[in-house]
Amino acid sequence: MTEETQEDEAPLFKRWSVWYTLVIGFLILLILVFYFITKKFS
Amino acid sequence: MSRPDWIVLVLTLLGIIAYGLYKGRTSRDLDGYFLANRMVPWYMVLLGIMGTQASAVTFLSAPGQAYTQGMGFVQYYFGLPLAMVVLCITFVPAFHRLKIYTAYEFLEQRFDLKTRTLTSFLFLLQRGLSTGISISAPSIILSSLLGWDIVWTNIFMGGLLIIYTMTGGAKAVAYTQQLQLIIIFGGMFIAGYMVIHRLPEGVGISEALHIGGKAGKLNIITTGISSKGFDWNDRYNLFSGIIGGFFLALSYFGTDQSQVGRYLTARSVTESRLGLLMNGLVKVPMQFLILLLGVLVFTFYQFNKEPVFFNKSQIDLLASSKYKDSLVVLEKAYEATESARIVSQSSPQQQQLKAIEEKKAGYKATVKRWLKDIGADNNDTNYIFLRFVVDYLPKGLVGLLIAVIFLAAWGSIAATLNSLASCTIVDFHKRYARPTSKEKEYRLSRMYTLFWGIFCVAVAQLAYNLGNSLIEAVNVLGSLFYGVILGIFLVAFYRKRVGATAVFISAIIVEAGVIFLNILSKKGIVPLSFLWFNVVGAIGVILLSEVIQICSPKLNIRDKDKP
């Protein structure tokens, strides 16, 4: 079902999994930044 | 509103309608009308997804929520990026491969007709009613604040967009959403700049954050865990946001046709995926910035007089009630307290300031008690941001911000009307009525769009007449169905050995269970926030359908050989 065809190739990176990691990594980074803001300004 | 405000408002709205009519020319068949001939690039998919999710209330309510309760609401969106990843892996390739018009078509291919019809019917019922509410909610706010007639406000809020949505279908929706979001972000950015600009000298963003933080408005991350354990009734915390928010977002973006219809218009799987993943990247920061605007407005009112109640129309009601004399006395005392508070802001006597703030909170609580007593609306959260706009922004800009509210509503409603019409024709008309020509299908689709537009405006008017009871009922309706519908889709994708009958029976049983759980929650017997209903519904359907299939192996497993 997740087999990639020519049309489905990921832009910029070789695989879509890099995009998925980027999105999840960015979410983790945001949560850490928000945690820092919560601690700093509370 | 002043004349420049009216000019800006009218020109912006007319411009959008004209742009929609101009860009909406497409082929006269279902492919052109509902899928824009599958030619939409990823950035328009992204803006379509964002424009459909962000309604007018998003821009009105979120700053007010940050103002009153802090920025913890942003946690509600933490599950969204994770849901985008799952959608890209599973839902998007399957939907594109089958070349479907609606998400529910997929269910007939995987299960059977009754499962498709049930889910599509639930969508039409829930989305039709909730779209009426999304017209009504901003209309009530605007008519209260600006003194507009509610019937005409409802018609302008939900009726004008029908012109281009009916004519141009998905293509007109996609192009107008693009322009609408540019204007919305521009307007919100200018509003943010104006708040900072109006802060006293020496108070910048950093100081504003310190002031907001001191008042508990920057409690962005909370765990919901206390000495008594985890609070299941706490709406917004890290865990409910990630887990509950994940299931809600997966259900909304994966099974709600108003969203599925946006990324089905994409040129390819790649374009759909990119649009969704970009949404996963930008949604949380965007919501953070909207909430931050609320904290900035809060800081502004630390140095300026804050109204005793932000919804002026309710104060007018109070002024003509049995409390009219008491209100005059209270308003005078409140005015004096506010003057003293502003002077004390710069004083080192923090004890004195604290006493004044307690006094002020007492006055505000009294007004809310009186409003409740006369049966008026005593929640002014949704009025905070717009009241600031109307009272403090310069001429012209007020009109632009009012236009932003209209455009946010239009973007969301237009996409929904298009999806309601697509489900009506594809899942019901084409499936149950006699086959007809492409041209007639196209004309019928336009008629269904018009029908749903009129239906939603009528519901909006009904919502106003019935008050909060209908709004609450519709909001509950959504959270009750979403989890179960998601469960059906997850079984379709991940549990190949489970058949149509098992999933149908389990969906009915679990739905009854979720409704029962909601009753227990309302009565306080089971403390459970609404976000968890999605988790219960989805997991309940997966587990129960598996059990039914194991216990009754003779039940039909349709299309088991399909990949």
Coordinates of C-alpha atoms in Angstrom, one line a residue:
Chain A
M1 CA 0.0 0.0 0.0
T2 CA 2.9 2.4 0.7
E3 CA 5.0 1.3 -2.3
E4 CA 6.3 4.4 -4.0
T5 CA 5.8 4.9 -7.7
Q6 CA 7.7 7.3 -9.9
E7 CA 4.9 9.8 -9.4
D8 CA 5.0 9.5 -5.6
E9 CA 8.7 10.3 -5.2
A10 CA 9.5 12.5 -2.3
P11 CA 10.7 16.0 -3.2
L12 CA 14.0 17.2 -1.7
F13 CA 14.7 14.0 0.1
K14 CA 15.2 10.4 -1.1
R15 CA 12.4 9.0 0.9
W16 CA 9.1 10.1 2.4
S17 CA 10.2 8.8 5.7
V18 CA 12.7 11.7 6.0
W19 CA 9.7 14.1 5.6
Y20 CA 7.8 12.2 8.3
T21 CA 10.8 12.4 10.6
L22 CA 11.1 16.1 9.9
V23 CA 7.4 16.8 10.8
I24 CA 7.6 14.8 14.0
G25 CA 11.0 16.2 15.0
F26 CA 9.7 19.8 14.5
L27 CA 6.7 19.0 16.7
I28 CA 9.1 17.8 19.5
L29 CA 11.2 20.9 19.0
L30 CA 8.1 23.1 19.3
I31 CA 6.9 21.3 22.5
L32 CA 10.4 21.8 24.0
V33 CA 10.4 25.5 23.1
F34 CA 6.9 25.9 24.6
Y35 CA 8.0 24.1 27.7
F36 CA 10.9 26.5 28.0
I37 CA 8.6 29.6 27.5
T38 CA 6.2 28.2 30.2
K39 CA 9.0 27.8 32.7
K40 CA 10.8 31.1 31.8
F41 CA 7.7 33.3 32.0
S42 CA 5.6 31.7 34.7
Chain B
M1 CA -18.5 51.5 11.6
S2 CA -17.1 54.5 9.7
R3 CA -17.4 55.0 5.9
P4 CA -13.8 53.9 5.2
D5 CA -14.4 50.7 7.1
W6 CA -17.5 50.0 5.0
I7 CA -15.6 50.7 1.8
V8 CA -12.8 48.3 2.8
L9 CA -15.3 45.6 3.9
V10 CA -17.5 45.8 0.8
L11 CA -14.6 46.0 -1.7
T12 CA -12.9 43.0 0.0
L13 CA -16.0 40.8 -0.1
L14 CA -17.0 41.8 -3.6
G15 CA -13.4 41.2 -4.8
I16 CA -13.4 37.7 -3.4
I17 CA -16.8 36.9 -5.1
A18 CA -15.5 38.2 -8.4
Y19 CA -12.2 36.3 -8.1
G20 CA -14.1 33.1 -7.3
L21 CA -16.4 33.6 -10.4
Y22 CA -13.4 34.4 -12.6
K23 CA -11.2 31.5 -11.5
G24 CA -14.0 28.9 -11.0
R25 CA -14.5 28.1 -14.7
T26 CA -14.1 24.4 -15.1
S27 CA -15.2 21.3 -17.1
R28 CA -19.0 20.6 -16.8
D29 CA -18.7 17.2 -15.1
L30 CA -18.2 15.8 -11.6
D31 CA -14.4 15.6 -12.0
G32 CA -14.2 19.3 -12.8
Y33 CA -16.9 20.4 -10.3
F34 CA -15.8 18.4 -7.2
L35 CA -12.1 17.7 -7.9
A36 CA -11.0 20.7 -10.0
N37 CA -9.9 18.1 -12.6
R38 CA -7.2 16.9 -10.0
M39 CA -4.9 19.7 -11.1
V40 CA -4.3 21.6 -7.8
P41 CA -0.7 22.1 -6.7
W42 CA 0.5 21.3 -3.1
Y43 CA 0.5 24.9 -1.8
M44 CA -3.1 25.4 -2.8
V45 CA -3.9 22.0 -1.1
L46 CA -2.2 23.4 2.0
L47 CA -4.1 26.6 2.0
G48 CA -7.3 24.8 1.2
I49 CA -6.8 22.5 4.2
M50 CA -6.0 25.4 6.5
G51 CA -8.8 27.6 5.2
T52 CA -11.3 24.8 5.7
Q53 CA -10.2 24.1 9.3
A54 CA -9.9 27.7 10.4
S55 CA -13.4 29.1 10.7
A56 CA -14.3 32.6 11.8
V57 CA -14.6 31.5 15.4
T58 CA -10.9 30.4 15.3
F59 CA -9.8 34.0 14.8
L60 CA -12.4 35.4 17.2
S61 CA -12.3 32.8 20.0
A62 CA -8.7 31.8 20.2
P63 CA -7.3 35.3 21.2
G64 CA -10.1 35.6 23.8
Q65 CA -9.3 32.1 25.1
A66 CA -5.6 33.1 25.6
Y67 CA -6.8 36.3 27.2
T68 CA -9.0 34.5 29.8
Q69 CA -7.4 31.1 30.3
G70 CA -3.9 31.3 28.9
M71 CA -2.2 29.7 25.9
G72 CA -2.7 26.0 26.9
F73 CA -5.3 25.6 24.1
V74 CA -2.4 25.2 21.7
Q75 CA -1.8 21.7 23.1
Y76 CA -5.1 20.7 21.4
Y77 CA -3.2 20.8 18.1
F78 CA -0.2 18.6 19.1
G79 CA -1.7 15.4 17.7
L80 CA -2.3 17.1 14.3
P81 CA 1.3 16.7 12.8
L82 CA 1.3 13.0 13.8
A83 CA -2.1 12.5 12.1
M84 CA -0.7 14.1 9.0
V85 CA 2.0 11.5 8.8
V86 CA -0.4 8.6 9.3
L87 CA -2.7 10.1 6.6
C88 CA 0.2 10.4 4.1
I89 CA 1.3 6.8 4.7
T90 CA -2.1 5.1 4.6
F91 CA -5.2 7.2 3.6
V92 CA -3.8 9.4 0.8
P93 CA -2.3 6.6 -1.5
A94 CA -5.4 4.5 -1.1
F95 CA -7.8 7.4 -1.9
H96 CA -5.8 8.4 -4.9
R97 CA -5.4 4.9 -6.3
L98 CA -9.1 4.2 -6.2
K99 CA -9.8 7.6 -7.9
I100 CA -12.8 8.2 -5.6
Y101 CA -14.8 11.4 -5.2
T102 CA -15.8 10.9 -1.5
A103 CA -14.0 9.2 1.4
Y104 CA -17.1 7.0 1.9
E105 CA -16.9 5.5 -1.6
F106 CA -13.8 3.8 -0.3
L107 CA -15.9 2.0 2.4
E108 CA -18.2 0.4 -0.2
Q109 CA -15.2 -0.9 -2.0
R110 CA -13.7 -2.3 1.2
F111 CA -16.9 -3.3 3.0
D112 CA -20.4 -2.8 1.6
L113 CA -23.0 -0.3 0.6
K114 CA -24.7 -0.1 4.0
T115 CA -21.4 0.9 5.7
R116 CA -20.8 3.6 3.1
T117 CA -24.4 4.9 3.3
L118 CA -24.2 5.0 7.1
T119 CA -21.0 7.0 7.3
S120 CA -22.0 9.4 4.5
F121 CA -25.3 10.0 6.2
L122 CA -23.6 10.7 9.5
F123 CA -21.3 13.2 7.7
L124 CA -24.2 15.0 6.0
L125 CA -26.2 15.2 9.3
Q126 CA -23.3 16.4 11.5
R127 CA -21.6 18.6 8.9
G128 CA -24.8 20.2 7.7
L129 CA -25.9 21.2 11.2
S130 CA -22.4 22.3 12.3
T131 CA -21.9 24.5 9.3
G132 CA -25.1 26.3 10.2
I133 CA -23.6 26.9 13.6
S134 CA -20.3 28.2 12.0
I135 CA -22.4 30.7 10.2
S136 CA -24.4 31.6 13.3
A137 CA -21.6 32.0 15.8
P138 CA -19.7 34.9 14.1
S139 CA -23.0 36.4 12.9
I140 CA -24.2 36.7 16.5
I141 CA -20.9 38.2 17.6
L142 CA -20.9 40.8 14.8
S143 CA -24.6 41.7 15.1
S144 CA -24.2 42.1 18.9
L145 CA -21.1 44.3 18.7
L146 CA -22.0 46.4 15.6
G147 CA -25.8 46.4 16.0
W148 CA -26.4 44.6 12.7
D149 CA -29.6 42.8 12.0
I150 CA -29.0 39.1 12.7
V151 CA -31.1 37.8 9.7
W152 CA -29.1 39.9 7.2
T153 CA -25.8 39.1 8.9
N154 CA -26.5 35.4 8.6
I155 CA -27.4 35.8 4.9
F156 CA -24.2 37.7 4.2
M157 CA -22.1 35.4 6.3
G158 CA -23.5 32.2 4.8
G159 CA -25.3 33.3 1.6
L160 CA -22.9 35.4 -0.6
L161 CA -20.3 32.6 -0.8
I162 CA -22.9 30.4 -2.4
I163 CA -22.6 32.5 -5.6
Y164 CA -19.0 31.4 -6.4
T165 CA -19.2 28.0 -4.7
M166 CA -22.3 27.0 -6.7
T167 CA -20.8 28.3 -10.0
G168 CA -17.2 27.2 -9.8
G169 CA -17.2 24.2 -7.4
A170 CA -13.9 22.9 -5.9
K171 CA -11.8 25.1 -8.2
A172 CA -13.5 28.3 -7.1
V173 CA -13.2 27.2 -3.5
A174 CA -9.4 26.4 -3.9
Y175 CA -8.6 29.8 -5.5
T176 CA -10.7 31.9 -3.2
Q177 CA -9.3 30.1 -0.1
Q178 CA -5.8 31.0 -1.3
L179 CA -6.6 34.7 -1.6
Q180 CA -8.7 34.7 1.6
L181 CA -5.9 33.3 3.7
I182 CA -3.4 35.9 2.4
I183 CA -5.8 38.6 3.5
I184 CA -6.6 36.9 6.8
F185 CA -2.9 36.5 7.7
G186 CA -2.2 40.0 6.6
G187 CA -5.0 41.4 8.7
M188 CA -4.0 39.4 11.8
F189 CA -0.4 40.5 11.4
I190 CA -1.4 44.1 11.2
A191 CA -3.6 43.7 14.2
G192 CA -0.7 42.2 16.2
Y193 CA 1.5 45.1 15.1
M194 CA -1.1 47.6 16.2
V195 CA -1.4 46.0 19.7
I196 CA 2.4 46.2 20.2
H197 CA 2.4 49.7 18.8
R198 CA -0.3 50.8 21.3
L199 CA 1.6 49.4 24.3
P200 CA 3.2 52.1 26.5
E201 CA 6.7 53.2 25.8
G202 CA 9.3 50.8 27.2
V203 CA 6.9 47.8 27.0
G204 CA 7.8 45.5 24.1
I205 CA 7.1 41.9 23.3
S206 CA 9.5 40.6 26.0
E207 CA 7.9 42.8 28.7
A208 CA 4.4 41.8 27.4
L209 CA 5.4 38.1 27.8
H210 CA 6.6 38.8 31.3
I211 CA 3.4 40.5 32.2
G212 CA 1.3 37.8 30.6
G213 CA 3.4 35.1 32.2
K214 CA 3.0 36.6 35.6
A215 CA -0.7 36.5 35.2
G216 CA -0.6 32.8 34.2
K217 CA -1.3 33.4 30.5
L218 CA 1.8 31.6 29.3
N219 CA 1.0 28.2 30.8
I220 CA 1.5 26.6 27.3
I221 CA 2.5 23.2 28.5
T222 CA 0.5 21.5 31.2
T223 CA 0.5 17.8 32.0
G224 CA -2.9 17.5 33.7
I225 CA -1.2 15.5 36.5
S226 CA -1.7 16.6 40.1
S227 CA -1.3 15.0 43.5
K228 CA -4.7 13.3 42.8
G229 CA -3.4 11.7 39.6
F230 CA -4.2 12.4 36.0
D231 CA -7.3 14.7 35.4
W232 CA -9.3 13.0 32.6
N233 CA -11.7 15.9 32.6
D234 CA -8.9 18.5 31.8
R235 CA -9.6 19.5 28.2
Y236 CA -6.2 20.8 27.2
N237 CA -3.0 19.2 28.4
L238 CA 0.1 17.5 26.8
F239 CA -1.4 14.0 26.9
S240 CA -5.0 14.8 25.8
G241 CA -3.5 17.1 23.1
I242 CA -1.2 14.4 21.7
I243 CA -3.4 11.3 22.1
G244 CA -6.9 12.8 21.9
G245 CA -5.8 15.4 19.4
F246 CA -4.2 12.8 17.2
F247 CA -7.4 10.7 17.0
L248 CA -9.5 13.9 16.4
A249 CA -7.2 15.2 13.7
L250 CA -7.0 11.7 12.0
S251 CA -10.7 11.5 12.0
Y252 CA -11.3 15.1 10.8
F253 CA -8.6 15.0 8.0
G254 CA -9.0 11.4 7.0
T255 CA -12.8 10.8 7.2
D256 CA -14.5 14.2 6.9
Q257 CA -15.3 14.9 3.3
S258 CA -14.8 18.7 3.8
Q259 CA -11.1 17.9 4.3
V260 CA -10.7 14.8 2.1
G261 CA -12.3 16.8 -0.8
R262 CA -9.4 19.3 -0.5
Y263 CA -6.5 16.9 -1.0
L264 CA -8.3 14.8 -3.5
T265 CA -8.1 17.8 -5.9
A266 CA -4.3 17.5 -5.9
R267 CA -2.4 16.6 -9.0
S268 CA -0.8 13.6 -7.5
V269 CA -0.1 11.6 -4.3
T270 CA 3.0 13.7 -3.9
E271 CA 1.1 17.0 -4.0
S272 CA -1.5 15.7 -1.5
R273 CA 1.2 14.5 0.8
L274 CA 3.2 17.7 0.6
G275 CA 0.1 19.8 1.4
L276 CA -0.8 17.7 4.4
L277 CA 2.8 17.5 5.7
M278 CA 3.2 21.3 5.4
N279 CA 0.0 21.7 7.4
G280 CA 1.6 19.5 10.0
L281 CA 4.6 21.9 10.1
V282 CA 2.7 25.2 10.1
K283 CA -0.5 24.6 12.1
V284 CA 0.9 24.6 15.6
P285 CA 3.1 27.7 15.2
M286 CA 0.1 29.5 13.5
Q287 CA -2.2 28.7 16.4
F288 CA 0.5 29.7 18.8
L289 CA 0.7 33.2 17.1
I290 CA -3.1 33.6 17.2
L291 CA -3.1 32.8 20.9
L292 CA -0.1 35.1 21.5
L293 CA -2.3 37.9 20.1
G294 CA -4.7 37.3 23.0
V295 CA -1.8 37.6 25.5
L296 CA -0.7 40.9 23.8
V297 CA -4.3 42.2 24.0
F298 CA -4.3 41.2 27.7
T299 CA -1.1 43.2 28.3
F300 CA -2.6 46.1 26.5
Y301 CA -5.5 46.2 28.9
Q302 CA -3.1 46.2 31.8
F303 CA -2.3 49.8 30.8
N304 CA -5.7 50.7 29.5
K305 CA -9.2 50.6 31.0
E306 CA -10.8 47.2 30.4
P307 CA -14.6 47.0 29.9
V308 CA -16.5 45.4 32.8
F309 CA -17.9 43.0 30.2
F310 CA -16.8 42.8 26.6
N311 CA -20.2 42.1 25.0
K312 CA -21.8 45.5 25.1
S313 CA -25.2 44.3 23.9
Q314 CA -25.6 42.1 27.1
I315 CA -24.7 45.1 29.3
D316 CA -27.5 47.0 27.4
L317 CA -29.8 44.2 28.4
L318 CA -28.8 44.5 32.0
A319 CA -29.3 48.3 31.8
S320 CA -33.0 47.6 31.0
S321 CA -33.5 44.9 33.6
K322 CA -34.2 45.0 37.4
Y323 CA -30.4 45.5 37.9
K324 CA -30.4 48.9 36.0
D325 CA -29.8 51.0 39.2
S326 CA -27.3 48.6 40.7
L327 CA -25.4 48.6 37.3
V328 CA -25.0 52.4 37.3
V329 CA -23.5 52.2 40.8
L330 CA -21.3 49.3 39.9
E331 CA -20.0 50.9 36.7
K332 CA -19.0 54.0 38.6
A333 CA -17.1 52.0 41.2
Y334 CA -15.5 49.8 38.5
E335 CA -14.4 52.9 36.5
A336 CA -12.7 54.3 39.7
T337 CA -11.1 50.9 40.4
E338 CA -9.7 50.7 36.8
S339 CA -8.2 54.3 37.1
A340 CA -6.6 53.3 40.4
R341 CA -5.3 50.1 38.9
I342 CA -3.6 51.7 35.9
V343 CA -1.9 54.3 38.2
S344 CA -0.8 51.4 40.5
Q345 CA 0.8 49.5 37.6
S346 CA 3.9 51.6 37.8
S347 CA 3.9 51.7 41.6
P348 CA 6.2 49.4 43.6
Q349 CA 3.4 48.7 46.0
Q350 CA 2.4 45.3 44.6
Q351 CA 0.2 44.6 47.7
Q352 CA -2.0 47.6 46.8
L353 CA -2.2 46.5 43.2
K354 CA -3.3 43.0 44.2
A355 CA -6.1 44.4 46.3
I356 CA -7.3 46.5 43.5
E357 CA -7.3 43.6 41.1
E358 CA -9.3 41.5 43.5
K359 CA -11.8 44.3 43.8
K360 CA -12.0 44.5 40.0
A361 CA -12.5 40.7 39.7
G362 CA -15.3 41.0 42.2
Y363 CA -17.1 43.6 40.0
K364 CA -16.8 41.5 36.9
A365 CA -18.0 38.4 38.7
T366 CA -21.1 40.4 39.9
V367 CA -22.0 41.5 36.4
K368 CA -21.7 37.9 35.2
R369 CA -23.9 36.7 38.0
W370 CA -26.6 39.4 37.2
L371 CA -26.4 38.4 33.5
K372 CA -27.0 34.8 34.3
D373 CA -29.8 35.7 36.6
I374 CA -31.7 37.5 33.8
G375 CA -31.0 34.7 31.3
A376 CA -28.5 36.6 29.2
D377 CA -25.1 35.3 27.8
N378 CA -22.5 35.8 30.6
N379 CA -19.5 34.5 28.6
D380 CA -17.7 37.3 26.7
T381 CA -14.6 35.4 25.6
N382 CA -15.5 35.5 21.9
Y383 CA -16.0 39.3 22.1
I384 CA -12.6 40.3 23.6
F385 CA -10.5 40.6 20.4
L386 CA -13.2 42.2 18.3
R387 CA -14.1 44.7 21.0
F388 CA -10.4 45.7 21.0
V389 CA -10.4 46.0 17.2
V390 CA -13.6 48.2 17.2
D391 CA -12.5 50.4 20.1
Y392 CA -8.8 50.9 19.4
L393 CA -7.9 50.2 15.7
P394 CA -7.8 53.1 13.2
K395 CA -10.6 53.6 10.5
G396 CA -10.2 51.3 7.6
L397 CA -8.4 48.7 9.6
V398 CA -11.6 47.9 11.5
G399 CA -13.3 47.2 8.2
L400 CA -10.4 45.0 7.1
L401 CA -10.6 42.9 10.4
I402 CA -14.3 42.5 10.0
A403 CA -13.6 41.3 6.4
V404 CA -11.1 38.9 7.9
I405 CA -13.9 37.4 10.0
F406 CA -16.2 37.1 6.9
L407 CA -13.4 35.5 4.8
A408 CA -12.5 33.0 7.5
A409 CA -16.1 31.9 7.6
W410 CA -16.5 31.8 3.8
G411 CA -13.4 29.7 3.3
S412 CA -14.6 27.1 5.7
I413 CA -18.2 27.1 4.7
A414 CA -17.5 27.1 0.9
A415 CA -15.4 23.9 1.2
T416 CA -18.1 22.3 3.3
L417 CA -20.9 23.1 0.9
N418 CA -18.9 21.6 -1.9
S419 CA -18.3 18.4 0.1
L420 CA -21.9 18.2 1.2
A421 CA -23.0 18.4 -2.4
S422 CA -20.4 15.8 -3.5
C423 CA -21.6 13.3 -0.9
T424 CA -25.3 13.9 -1.8
I425 CA -24.8 13.3 -5.5
V426 CA -22.0 10.6 -5.3
D427 CA -23.0 8.6 -2.3
F428 CA -26.8 8.9 -2.6
H429 CA -28.1 10.3 -5.9
K430 CA -25.8 8.4 -8.2
R431 CA -25.9 5.3 -6.0
Y432 CA -29.7 5.1 -5.6
A433 CA -31.3 7.0 -8.5
R434 CA -31.3 6.1 -12.2
P435 CA -28.0 6.9 -14.2
T436 CA -28.0 10.2 -16.0
S437 CA -25.8 12.2 -18.3
K438 CA -22.6 14.0 -17.2
E439 CA -24.2 17.4 -18.0
K440 CA -27.2 16.6 -15.8
E441 CA -25.0 15.4 -13.0
Y442 CA -23.1 18.6 -13.1
R443 CA -26.3 20.7 -13.0
L444 CA -27.7 18.6 -10.2
S445 CA -24.4 19.1 -8.3
R446 CA -24.9 22.9 -8.5
M447 CA -28.5 22.5 -7.3
Y448 CA -27.3 20.4 -4.3
T449 CA -24.7 23.1 -3.5
L450 CA -27.5 25.7 -3.5
F451 CA -29.7 23.5 -1.4
W452 CA -27.1 22.9 1.3
G453 CA -26.2 26.6 1.3
I454 CA -29.9 27.6 2.0
F455 CA -30.1 24.7 4.5
C456 CA -27.1 26.0 6.5
V457 CA -28.3 29.6 6.6
A458 CA -31.7 28.3 7.8
V459 CA -29.9 26.3 10.6
A460 CA -27.9 29.4 11.5
Q461 CA -31.2 31.4 11.9
L462 CA -32.7 28.5 13.9
A463 CA -29.5 28.4 16.1
Y464 CA -30.0 32.1 16.9
N465 CA -33.7 31.6 17.8
L466 CA -33.0 28.5 20.0
G467 CA -29.9 30.0 21.6
N468 CA -27.1 28.0 23.2
S469 CA -29.0 24.7 23.4
L470 CA -28.7 23.9 19.7
I471 CA -25.0 25.1 19.5
E472 CA -24.1 22.8 22.4
A473 CA -26.0 19.9 20.9
V474 CA -24.3 20.2 17.5
N475 CA -20.8 20.5 19.1
V476 CA -21.5 17.4 21.1
L477 CA -22.8 15.6 18.0
G478 CA -19.4 16.0 16.2
S479 CA -17.3 14.6 19.0
L480 CA -19.8 11.7 19.4
F481 CA -19.5 10.5 15.8
Y482 CA -16.0 11.2 14.8
G483 CA -14.3 8.4 16.8
V484 CA -16.6 5.7 15.5
I485 CA -16.2 6.8 11.9
L486 CA -12.5 6.8 12.3
G487 CA -12.7 3.3 13.8
I488 CA -14.5 2.1 10.6
F489 CA -11.8 3.5 8.4
L490 CA -8.9 2.2 10.6
V491 CA -10.4 -1.3 10.4
A492 CA -10.7 -0.9 6.6
F493 CA -7.0 0.0 6.3
Y494 CA -5.4 -2.1 9.0
R495 CA -7.6 -5.1 9.9
K496 CA -7.9 -6.9 6.6
R497 CA -9.6 -10.0 8.1
V498 CA -12.5 -8.1 9.5
G499 CA -15.6 -8.0 7.3
A500 CA -18.4 -5.6 6.6
T501 CA -21.0 -7.1 9.0
A502 CA -18.6 -7.3 11.9
V503 CA -17.6 -3.6 11.5
F504 CA -21.2 -2.4 11.0
I505 CA -22.4 -4.2 14.1
S506 CA -19.5 -3.0 16.2
A507 CA -20.0 0.6 14.9
I508 CA -23.6 0.6 16.1
I509 CA -22.8 -0.9 19.5
V510 CA -19.8 1.4 20.1
E511 CA -21.7 4.5 19.0
A512 CA -24.4 3.6 21.6
G513 CA -21.7 3.2 24.1
V514 CA -20.1 6.6 23.3
I515 CA -23.5 8.3 23.6
F516 CA -24.0 6.6 27.0
L517 CA -20.5 7.7 28.1
N518 CA -21.4 11.2 27.1
I519 CA -24.5 11.1 29.3
L520 CA -22.5 9.8 32.2
S521 CA -19.9 12.5 31.6
K522 CA -22.5 15.2 31.6
K523 CA -23.9 14.0 34.9
G524 CA -20.4 14.0 36.4
I525 CA -20.5 10.2 37.0
V526 CA -17.5 9.6 34.6
P527 CA -15.1 12.5 34.4
L528 CA -14.0 12.5 30.8
S529 CA -13.2 15.4 28.4
F530 CA -14.7 15.3 24.9
L531 CA -11.3 14.7 23.2
W532 CA -11.2 11.2 24.8
F533 CA -14.5 10.2 23.1
N534 CA -12.6 10.0 19.8
V535 CA -10.1 7.6 21.3
V536 CA -12.8 5.5 22.9
G537 CA -14.9 5.4 19.7
A538 CA -12.0 4.5 17.3
I539 CA -10.4 1.9 19.5
G540 CA -13.8 0.5 20.5
V541 CA -14.7 -0.2 16.9
I542 CA -11.4 -1.8 16.1
L543 CA -11.4 -4.2 19.1
L544 CA -15.1 -5.1 19.0
S545 CA -15.1 -5.8 15.3
E546 CA -12.1 -8.0 15.7
V547 CA -13.9 -9.9 18.5
I548 CA -17.1 -10.3 16.5
Q549 CA -15.2 -11.5 13.5
I550 CA -13.3 -14.1 15.6
C551 CA -16.5 -15.3 17.3
S552 CA -18.4 -15.5 14.0
P553 CA -15.9 -16.5 11.4
K554 CA -18.7 -17.2 8.9
L555 CA -19.4 -13.5 8.5
N556 CA -18.5 -12.3 5.1
I557 CA -15.0 -10.8 4.6
R558 CA -15.5 -8.8 1.4
D559 CA -12.7 -8.1 -0.9
K560 CA -10.2 -9.9 1.3
D561 CA -7.8 -10.3 -1.6
K562 CA -7.5 -6.7 -2.3
P563 CA -4.1 -5.1 -1.3

